[in-house]
Amino acid sequence: MVNYYLLLLKHGIDVNRVDARKLLKTTARPNEQEADRYLEALLMPRTDVQAAEIEAQGHRVVLTQGFIARTPRGDTCLLGRGGSDTSASLFGALIRAEEVQIWTDVHGLFTTDPNHDPSARLIRQISYREAEELAAMGAKVLHPRCIGPCHWGAIPLEIKNTWDPDVRGTRIIQDVSTETSPSAVMAVVRRLNMTLLSLSTLEMWGASGFLARAFSHFDSLGISIDLVATSQTTVTVTMDRIPGGVEGEPFQQLKERLSKLGQVEVVHPCAVVSIVGRRIRTVLHQVGGSLDVFKEKEILLISESSENLNLSFVVEQSMANNLVKSLHSRLLPVEGHDDLFGETWTSMQGKQAVRGPSQKKEENK
């Protein structure tokens, strides 16, 4: 940071250095693992313009760090994957910014991972909740934590390509009315290295409080549940990130505790393939015709978002990439321009090469 500071001063820019740890303080979570407290720290957004102005000391430009904060005890901690973008969003909320811009090596959010399918199209505009869902379901350009503070403060968030600065990127804005916004499939994404766990017992039939007892063990061990599906005798969940992994002590304890409630089965690794959209339940007729890609392929779990934002399928990991590509080709148009979709990744790369060759390959973080 010192080098950047000196460079700005050399060019006559009125800048002040501020230690991010003076303004960003983490929030303790119940049953939080020690490693998460320091390597995946959580911060709740807040507004404190006065504190920011005091640290700025009257300078027009402030230079600070991303990725770090301080714990309630004053220790330095990290914000985890996407931490630098999350820092920008948190500072935006802190000062009530008019807009937060993320400058990176991609043009924005795409309808699928362009590294696997170059027909992916740029998503020009998307709401906070849709973007959070897309990020949570596997789009890695932004971490869901980055979007949250801007959502909290109703601050527009824009993604721009450092190597192609004049091209419009993705703009994330206030949620549009579900009554007036058109239904749309917006992306097909996947997450790998997921873990699926099923708990089966006849005691679940008609019993009150069974799920509460089962889920309490996840809570006490600091293991977050992702997708959930239930029947009369079985509850099945997926987990994205397990402290210590499937071989770690927390997960081994979880299996041992749940085995006292019923039969436990684990599938690892597996993948979640998600169709993300706006008012997804109203486009099932469009989705239905594409489901022939699952012919003779076992689906381990199906889950539909309670917020009407995604339809997810848990499958064997080896199937994921081909399924995503097949679904994307059936559900997303590769031509045509509107307010929702821009050009394909292939087209944007070609035009960027004409304007000036990029020094980096466009890839997900």
PDB file of N, CA and C in Angstrom, residues 261-337:
ATOM      1  N   LEU A 261     -29.867 -40.974  15.727  1.00  0.00           N
ATOM      2  CA  LEU A 261     -31.234 -40.629  15.353  1.00  0.00           C
ATOM      3  C   LEU A 261     -31.755 -41.478  14.209  1.00  0.00           C
ATOM      4  N   GLY A 262     -30.864 -42.056  13.407  1.00  0.00           N
ATOM      5  CA  GLY A 262     -31.293 -42.853  12.271  1.00  0.00           C
ATOM      6  C   GLY A 262     -30.109 -43.279  11.422  1.00  0.00           C
ATOM      7  N   GLN A 263     -30.410 -43.782  10.240  1.00  0.00           N
ATOM      8  CA  GLN A 263     -29.372 -44.240   9.321  1.00  0.00           C
ATOM      9  C   GLN A 263     -28.804 -43.059   8.546  1.00  0.00           C
ATOM     10  N   VAL A 264     -27.480 -42.962   8.511  1.00  0.00           N
ATOM     11  CA  VAL A 264     -26.806 -41.840   7.861  1.00  0.00           C
ATOM     12  C   VAL A 264     -26.093 -42.332   6.604  1.00  0.00           C
ATOM     13  N   GLU A 265     -26.315 -41.643   5.495  1.00  0.00           N
ATOM     14  CA  GLU A 265     -25.606 -41.932   4.242  1.00  0.00           C
ATOM     15  C   GLU A 265     -24.980 -40.644   3.730  1.00  0.00           C
ATOM     16  N   VAL A 266     -23.751 -40.734   3.242  1.00  0.00           N
ATOM     17  CA  VAL A 266     -23.007 -39.566   2.775  1.00  0.00           C
ATOM     18  C   VAL A 266     -22.537 -39.800   1.349  1.00  0.00           C
ATOM     19  N   VAL A 267     -22.694 -38.795   0.509  1.00  0.00           N
ATOM     20  CA  VAL A 267     -22.149 -38.806  -0.849  1.00  0.00           C
ATOM     21  C   VAL A 267     -21.193 -37.621  -0.968  1.00  0.00           C
ATOM     22  N   HIS A 268     -19.928 -37.930  -1.267  1.00  0.00           N
ATOM     23  CA  HIS A 268     -18.921 -36.879  -1.437  1.00  0.00           C
ATOM     24  C   HIS A 268     -17.826 -37.391  -2.350  1.00  0.00           C
ATOM     25  N   PRO A 269     -17.412 -36.611  -3.362  1.00  0.00           N
ATOM     26  CA  PRO A 269     -17.960 -35.293  -3.715  1.00  0.00           C
ATOM     27  C   PRO A 269     -19.151 -35.432  -4.657  1.00  0.00           C
ATOM     28  N   CYS A 270     -19.959 -34.407  -4.691  1.00  0.00           N
ATOM     29  CA  CYS A 270     -21.042 -34.322  -5.659  1.00  0.00           C
ATOM     30  C   CYS A 270     -21.132 -32.870  -6.122  1.00  0.00           C
ATOM     31  N   ALA A 271     -22.064 -32.573  -7.003  1.00  0.00           N
ATOM     32  CA  ALA A 271     -22.159 -31.229  -7.561  1.00  0.00           C
ATOM     33  C   ALA A 271     -23.602 -30.756  -7.521  1.00  0.00           C
ATOM     34  N   VAL A 272     -23.780 -29.449  -7.426  1.00  0.00           N
ATOM     35  CA  VAL A 272     -25.099 -28.826  -7.507  1.00  0.00           C
ATOM     36  C   VAL A 272     -25.160 -28.023  -8.798  1.00  0.00           C
ATOM     37  N   VAL A 273     -26.094 -28.371  -9.663  1.00  0.00           N
ATOM     38  CA  VAL A 273     -26.344 -27.631 -10.901  1.00  0.00           C
ATOM     39  C   VAL A 273     -27.609 -26.815 -10.689  1.00  0.00           C
ATOM     40  N   SER A 274     -27.521 -25.499 -10.879  1.00  0.00           N
ATOM     41  CA  SER A 274     -28.642 -24.610 -10.557  1.00  0.00           C
ATOM     42  C   SER A 274     -29.056 -23.770 -11.759  1.00  0.00           C
ATOM     43  N   ILE A 275     -30.362 -23.712 -11.971  1.00  0.00           N
ATOM     44  CA  ILE A 275     -30.960 -22.783 -12.924  1.00  0.00           C
ATOM     45  C   ILE A 275     -31.428 -21.586 -12.110  1.00  0.00           C
ATOM     46  N   VAL A 276     -30.808 -20.440 -12.330  1.00  0.00           N
ATOM     47  CA  VAL A 276     -31.120 -19.243 -11.553  1.00  0.00           C
ATOM     48  C   VAL A 276     -31.943 -18.304 -12.421  1.00  0.00           C
ATOM     49  N   GLY A 277     -33.024 -17.768 -11.842  1.00  0.00           N
ATOM     50  CA  GLY A 277     -33.875 -16.888 -12.633  1.00  0.00           C
ATOM     51  C   GLY A 277     -34.738 -15.977 -11.798  1.00  0.00           C
ATOM     52  N   ARG A 278     -35.476 -15.192 -12.474  1.00  0.00           N
ATOM     53  CA  ARG A 278     -36.409 -14.252 -11.874  1.00  0.00           C
ATOM     54  C   ARG A 278     -37.814 -14.840 -11.984  1.00  0.00           C
ATOM     55  N   ARG A 279     -38.468 -15.028 -10.822  1.00  0.00           N
ATOM     56  CA  ARG A 279     -39.798 -15.651 -10.779  1.00  0.00           C
ATOM     57  C   ARG A 279     -39.740 -16.993 -11.496  1.00  0.00           C
ATOM     58  N   ILE A 280     -38.850 -17.855 -11.007  1.00  0.00           N
ATOM     59  CA  ILE A 280     -38.515 -19.105 -11.686  1.00  0.00           C
ATOM     60  C   ILE A 280     -39.729 -20.031 -11.819  1.00  0.00           C
ATOM     61  N   ARG A 281     -40.675 -19.955 -10.883  1.00  0.00           N
ATOM     62  CA  ARG A 281     -41.835 -20.848 -10.949  1.00  0.00           C
ATOM     63  C   ARG A 281     -42.733 -20.559 -12.140  1.00  0.00           C
ATOM     64  N   THR A 282     -42.670 -19.341 -12.649  1.00  0.00           N
ATOM     65  CA  THR A 282     -43.532 -18.984 -13.776  1.00  0.00           C
ATOM     66  C   THR A 282     -42.905 -19.339 -15.123  1.00  0.00           C
ATOM     67  N   VAL A 283     -41.675 -19.846 -15.121  1.00  0.00           N
ATOM     68  CA  VAL A 283     -41.047 -20.251 -16.381  1.00  0.00           C
ATOM     69  C   VAL A 283     -40.766 -21.755 -16.406  1.00  0.00           C
ATOM     70  N   LEU A 284     -41.484 -22.510 -15.574  1.00  0.00           N
ATOM     71  CA  LEU A 284     -41.270 -23.956 -15.538  1.00  0.00           C
ATOM     72  C   LEU A 284     -41.582 -24.604 -16.879  1.00  0.00           C
ATOM     73  N   HIS A 285     -42.533 -24.037 -17.631  1.00  0.00           N
ATOM     74  CA  HIS A 285     -42.841 -24.579 -18.947  1.00  0.00           C
ATOM     75  C   HIS A 285     -41.633 -24.458 -19.878  1.00  0.00           C
ATOM     76  N   GLN A 286     -40.868 -23.390 -19.704  1.00  0.00           N
ATOM     77  CA  GLN A 286     -39.657 -23.207 -20.506  1.00  0.00           C
ATOM     78  C   GLN A 286     -38.553 -24.155 -20.043  1.00  0.00           C
ATOM     79  N   VAL A 287     -38.464 -24.326 -18.727  1.00  0.00           N
ATOM     80  CA  VAL A 287     -37.446 -25.205 -18.163  1.00  0.00           C
ATOM     81  C   VAL A 287     -37.748 -26.662 -18.481  1.00  0.00           C
ATOM     82  N   GLY A 288     -39.046 -27.013 -18.467  1.00  0.00           N
ATOM     83  CA  GLY A 288     -39.441 -28.413 -18.604  1.00  0.00           C
ATOM     84  C   GLY A 288     -38.887 -29.081 -19.841  1.00  0.00           C
ATOM     85  N   GLY A 289     -38.914 -28.381 -20.967  1.00  0.00           N
ATOM     86  CA  GLY A 289     -38.435 -28.979 -22.195  1.00  0.00           C
ATOM     87  C   GLY A 289     -36.952 -29.262 -22.213  1.00  0.00           C
ATOM     88  N   SER A 290     -36.220 -28.625 -21.323  1.00  0.00           N
ATOM     89  CA  SER A 290     -34.769 -28.810 -21.297  1.00  0.00           C
ATOM     90  C   SER A 290     -34.335 -29.957 -20.389  1.00  0.00           C
ATOM     91  N   LEU A 291     -35.260 -30.494 -19.622  1.00  0.00           N
ATOM     92  CA  LEU A 291     -34.889 -31.493 -18.615  1.00  0.00           C
ATOM     93  C   LEU A 291     -34.566 -32.855 -19.212  1.00  0.00           C
ATOM     94  N   ASP A 292     -34.710 -32.994 -20.550  1.00  0.00           N
ATOM     95  CA  ASP A 292     -34.328 -34.260 -21.154  1.00  0.00           C
ATOM     96  C   ASP A 292     -32.828 -34.502 -21.055  1.00  0.00           C
ATOM     97  N   VAL A 293     -32.056 -33.473 -20.678  1.00  0.00           N
ATOM     98  CA  VAL A 293     -30.608 -33.662 -20.498  1.00  0.00           C
ATOM     99  C   VAL A 293     -30.325 -34.602 -19.319  1.00  0.00           C
ATOM    100  N   PHE A 294     -31.322 -34.777 -18.451  1.00  0.00           N
ATOM    101  CA  PHE A 294     -31.134 -35.660 -17.298  1.00  0.00           C
ATOM    102  C   PHE A 294     -31.527 -37.112 -17.605  1.00  0.00           C
ATOM    103  N   LYS A 295     -31.883 -37.392 -18.833  1.00  0.00           N
ATOM    104  CA  LYS A 295     -32.313 -38.734 -19.198  1.00  0.00           C
ATOM    105  C   LYS A 295     -31.246 -39.758 -18.857  1.00  0.00           C
ATOM    106  N   GLU A 296     -31.654 -40.792 -18.114  1.00  0.00           N
ATOM    107  CA  GLU A 296     -30.781 -41.884 -17.687  1.00  0.00           C
ATOM    108  C   GLU A 296     -29.630 -41.405 -16.806  1.00  0.00           C
ATOM    109  N   LYS A 297     -29.816 -40.260 -16.168  1.00  0.00           N
ATOM    110  CA  LYS A 297     -28.823 -39.755 -15.217  1.00  0.00           C
ATOM    111  C   LYS A 297     -29.486 -39.627 -13.846  1.00  0.00           C
ATOM    112  N   GLU A 298     -28.827 -40.129 -12.827  1.00  0.00           N
ATOM    113  CA  GLU A 298     -29.407 -40.110 -11.487  1.00  0.00           C
ATOM    114  C   GLU A 298     -29.307 -38.722 -10.877  1.00  0.00           C
ATOM    115  N   ILE A 299     -30.442 -38.226 -10.382  1.00  0.00           N
ATOM    116  CA  ILE A 299     -30.482 -36.969  -9.639  1.00  0.00           C
ATOM    117  C   ILE A 299     -30.588 -37.319  -8.160  1.00  0.00           C
ATOM    118  N   LEU A 300     -29.642 -36.854  -7.372  1.00  0.00           N
ATOM    119  CA  LEU A 300     -29.593 -37.206  -5.953  1.00  0.00           C
ATOM    120  C   LEU A 300     -30.563 -36.382  -5.121  1.00  0.00           C
ATOM    121  N   LEU A 301     -30.854 -35.154  -5.565  1.00  0.00           N
ATOM    122  CA  LEU A 301     -31.747 -34.270  -4.821  1.00  0.00           C
ATOM    123  C   LEU A 301     -32.205 -33.155  -5.752  1.00  0.00           C
ATOM    124  N   ILE A 302     -33.445 -32.717  -5.584  1.00  0.00           N
ATOM    125  CA  ILE A 302     -33.972 -31.552  -6.291  1.00  0.00           C
ATOM    126  C   ILE A 302     -34.464 -30.558  -5.249  1.00  0.00           C
ATOM    127  N   SER A 303     -34.105 -29.283  -5.429  1.00  0.00           N
ATOM    128  CA  SER A 303     -34.510 -28.257  -4.472  1.00  0.00           C
ATOM    129  C   SER A 303     -34.920 -26.995  -5.218  1.00  0.00           C
ATOM    130  N   GLU A 304     -36.015 -26.389  -4.787  1.00  0.00           N
ATOM    131  CA  GLU A 304     -36.494 -25.146  -5.397  1.00  0.00           C
ATOM    132  C   GLU A 304     -36.495 -24.048  -4.356  1.00  0.00           C
ATOM    133  N   SER A 305     -35.942 -22.899  -4.718  1.00  0.00           N
ATOM    134  CA  SER A 305     -35.791 -21.795  -3.778  1.00  0.00           C
ATOM    135  C   SER A 305     -37.141 -21.312  -3.272  1.00  0.00           C
ATOM    136  N   SER A 306     -37.239 -21.077  -1.967  1.00  0.00           N
ATOM    137  CA  SER A 306     -38.467 -20.537  -1.394  1.00  0.00           C
ATOM    138  C   SER A 306     -38.716 -19.110  -1.849  1.00  0.00           C
ATOM    139  N   GLU A 307     -37.672 -18.442  -2.354  1.00  0.00           N
ATOM    140  CA  GLU A 307     -37.808 -17.068  -2.839  1.00  0.00           C
ATOM    141  C   GLU A 307     -38.040 -17.000  -4.347  1.00  0.00           C
ATOM    142  N   ASN A 308     -38.282 -18.181  -4.958  1.00  0.00           N
ATOM    143  CA  ASN A 308     -38.628 -18.204  -6.380  1.00  0.00           C
ATOM    144  C   ASN A 308     -37.462 -17.752  -7.259  1.00  0.00           C
ATOM    145  N   LEU A 309     -36.221 -18.118  -6.851  1.00  0.00           N
ATOM    146  CA  LEU A 309     -35.041 -17.633  -7.559  1.00  0.00           C
ATOM    147  C   LEU A 309     -34.187 -18.730  -8.197  1.00  0.00           C
ATOM    148  N   ASN A 310     -34.333 -19.977  -7.786  1.00  0.00           N
ATOM    149  CA  ASN A 310     -33.512 -21.004  -8.422  1.00  0.00           C
ATOM    150  C   ASN A 310     -34.147 -22.383  -8.314  1.00  0.00           C
ATOM    151  N   LEU A 311     -33.748 -23.232  -9.218  1.00  0.00           N
ATOM    152  CA  LEU A 311     -34.110 -24.646  -9.222  1.00  0.00           C
ATOM    153  C   LEU A 311     -32.802 -25.408  -9.304  1.00  0.00           C
ATOM    154  N   SER A 312     -32.518 -26.240  -8.289  1.00  0.00           N
ATOM    155  CA  SER A 312     -31.206 -26.878  -8.180  1.00  0.00           C
ATOM    156  C   SER A 312     -31.313 -28.390  -8.218  1.00  0.00           C
ATOM    157  N   PHE A 313     -30.284 -29.015  -8.814  1.00  0.00           N
ATOM    158  CA  PHE A 313     -30.208 -30.464  -8.940  1.00  0.00           C
ATOM    159  C   PHE A 313     -28.854 -30.925  -8.406  1.00  0.00           C
ATOM    160  N   VAL A 314     -28.866 -31.879  -7.495  1.00  0.00           N
ATOM    161  CA  VAL A 314     -27.622 -32.456  -6.988  1.00  0.00           C
ATOM    162  C   VAL A 314     -27.343 -33.724  -7.790  1.00  0.00           C
ATOM    163  N   VAL A 315     -26.149 -33.781  -8.396  1.00  0.00           N
ATOM    164  CA  VAL A 315     -25.791 -34.880  -9.286  1.00  0.00           C
ATOM    165  C   VAL A 315     -24.370 -35.335  -8.986  1.00  0.00           C
ATOM    166  N   GLU A 316     -23.982 -36.449  -9.629  1.00  0.00           N
ATOM    167  CA  GLU A 316     -22.591 -36.880  -9.530  1.00  0.00           C
ATOM    168  C   GLU A 316     -21.687 -35.801 -10.110  1.00  0.00           C
ATOM    169  N   GLN A 317     -20.546 -35.611  -9.486  1.00  0.00           N
ATOM    170  CA  GLN A 317     -19.684 -34.503  -9.876  1.00  0.00           C
ATOM    171  C   GLN A 317     -19.237 -34.599 -11.329  1.00  0.00           C
ATOM    172  N   SER A 318     -19.004 -35.805 -11.828  1.00  0.00           N
ATOM    173  CA  SER A 318     -18.512 -35.983 -13.192  1.00  0.00           C
ATOM    174  C   SER A 318     -19.521 -35.527 -14.243  1.00  0.00           C
ATOM    175  N   MET A 319     -20.790 -35.399 -13.864  1.00  0.00           N
ATOM    176  CA  MET A 319     -21.841 -35.011 -14.802  1.00  0.00           C
ATOM    177  C   MET A 319     -22.000 -33.503 -14.920  1.00  0.00           C
ATOM    178  N   ALA A 320     -21.482 -32.753 -13.986  1.00  0.00           N
ATOM    179  CA  ALA A 320     -21.863 -31.352 -13.808  1.00  0.00           C
ATOM    180  C   ALA A 320     -21.584 -30.468 -15.028  1.00  0.00           C
ATOM    181  N   ASN A 321     -20.356 -30.498 -15.536  1.00  0.00           N
ATOM    182  CA  ASN A 321     -19.997 -29.569 -16.608  1.00  0.00           C
ATOM    183  C   ASN A 321     -20.833 -29.784 -17.865  1.00  0.00           C
ATOM    184  N   ASN A 322     -21.029 -31.035 -18.252  1.00  0.00           N
ATOM    185  CA  ASN A 322     -21.827 -31.315 -19.446  1.00  0.00           C
ATOM    186  C   ASN A 322     -23.287 -30.930 -19.246  1.00  0.00           C
ATOM    187  N   LEU A 323     -23.811 -31.156 -18.048  1.00  0.00           N
ATOM    188  CA  LEU A 323     -25.190 -30.783 -17.769  1.00  0.00           C
ATOM    189  C   LEU A 323     -25.371 -29.273 -17.842  1.00  0.00           C
ATOM    190  N   VAL A 324     -24.436 -28.527 -17.278  1.00  0.00           N
ATOM    191  CA  VAL A 324     -24.528 -27.066 -17.307  1.00  0.00           C
ATOM    192  C   VAL A 324     -24.521 -26.567 -18.745  1.00  0.00           C
ATOM    193  N   LYS A 325     -23.624 -27.091 -19.552  1.00  0.00           N
ATOM    194  CA  LYS A 325     -23.529 -26.646 -20.940  1.00  0.00           C
ATOM    195  C   LYS A 325     -24.798 -26.975 -21.720  1.00  0.00           C
ATOM    196  N   SER A 326     -25.343 -28.179 -21.495  1.00  0.00           N
ATOM    197  CA  SER A 326     -26.558 -28.586 -22.201  1.00  0.00           C
ATOM    198  C   SER A 326     -27.750 -27.730 -21.782  1.00  0.00           C
ATOM    199  N   LEU A 327     -27.905 -27.503 -20.481  1.00  0.00           N
ATOM    200  CA  LEU A 327     -29.008 -26.679 -20.000  1.00  0.00           C
ATOM    201  C   LEU A 327     -28.882 -25.237 -20.494  1.00  0.00           C
ATOM    202  N   HIS A 328     -27.670 -24.721 -20.466  1.00  0.00           N
ATOM    203  CA  HIS A 328     -27.452 -23.343 -20.904  1.00  0.00           C
ATOM    204  C   HIS A 328     -27.829 -23.163 -22.375  1.00  0.00           C
ATOM    205  N   SER A 329     -27.447 -24.128 -23.214  1.00  0.00           N
ATOM    206  CA  SER A 329     -27.756 -24.016 -24.641  1.00  0.00           C
ATOM    207  C   SER A 329     -29.251 -24.075 -24.903  1.00  0.00           C
ATOM    208  N   ARG A 330     -30.004 -24.734 -24.031  1.00  0.00           N
ATOM    209  CA  ARG A 330     -31.448 -24.857 -24.220  1.00  0.00           C
ATOM    210  C   ARG A 330     -32.221 -23.673 -23.637  1.00  0.00           C
ATOM    211  N   LEU A 331     -31.678 -23.054 -22.595  1.00  0.00           N
ATOM    212  CA  LEU A 331     -32.450 -22.065 -21.839  1.00  0.00           C
ATOM    213  C   LEU A 331     -32.059 -20.612 -22.112  1.00  0.00           C
ATOM    214  N   LEU A 332     -30.829 -20.378 -22.556  1.00  0.00           N
ATOM    215  CA  LEU A 332     -30.366 -18.999 -22.740  1.00  0.00           C
ATOM    216  C   LEU A 332     -30.096 -18.718 -24.211  1.00  0.00           C
ATOM    217  N   PRO A 333     -30.681 -17.666 -24.768  1.00  0.00           N
ATOM    218  CA  PRO A 333     -30.427 -17.325 -26.165  1.00  0.00           C
ATOM    219  C   PRO A 333     -29.009 -16.808 -26.339  1.00  0.00           C
ATOM    220  N   VAL A 334     -28.390 -17.128 -27.482  1.00  0.00           N
ATOM    221  CA  VAL A 334     -27.025 -16.664 -27.731  1.00  0.00           C
ATOM    222  C   VAL A 334     -27.014 -15.402 -28.586  1.00  0.00           C
ATOM    223  N   GLU A 335     -28.170 -14.975 -29.040  1.00  0.00           N
ATOM    224  CA  GLU A 335     -28.250 -13.775 -29.872  1.00  0.00           C
ATOM    225  C   GLU A 335     -29.325 -12.844 -29.339  1.00  0.00           C
ATOM    226  N   GLY A 336     -29.270 -11.601 -29.822  1.00  0.00           N
ATOM    227  CA  GLY A 336     -30.263 -10.617 -29.401  1.00  0.00           C
ATOM    228  C   GLY A 336     -29.745  -9.783 -28.248  1.00  0.00           C
ATOM    229  N   HIS A 337     -30.128  -8.518 -28.233  1.00  0.00           N
ATOM    230  CA  HIS A 337     -29.669  -7.610 -27.180  1.00  0.00           C
ATOM    231  C   HIS A 337     -30.876  -6.954 -26.522  1.00  0.00           C
TER     232      HIS A 337
END
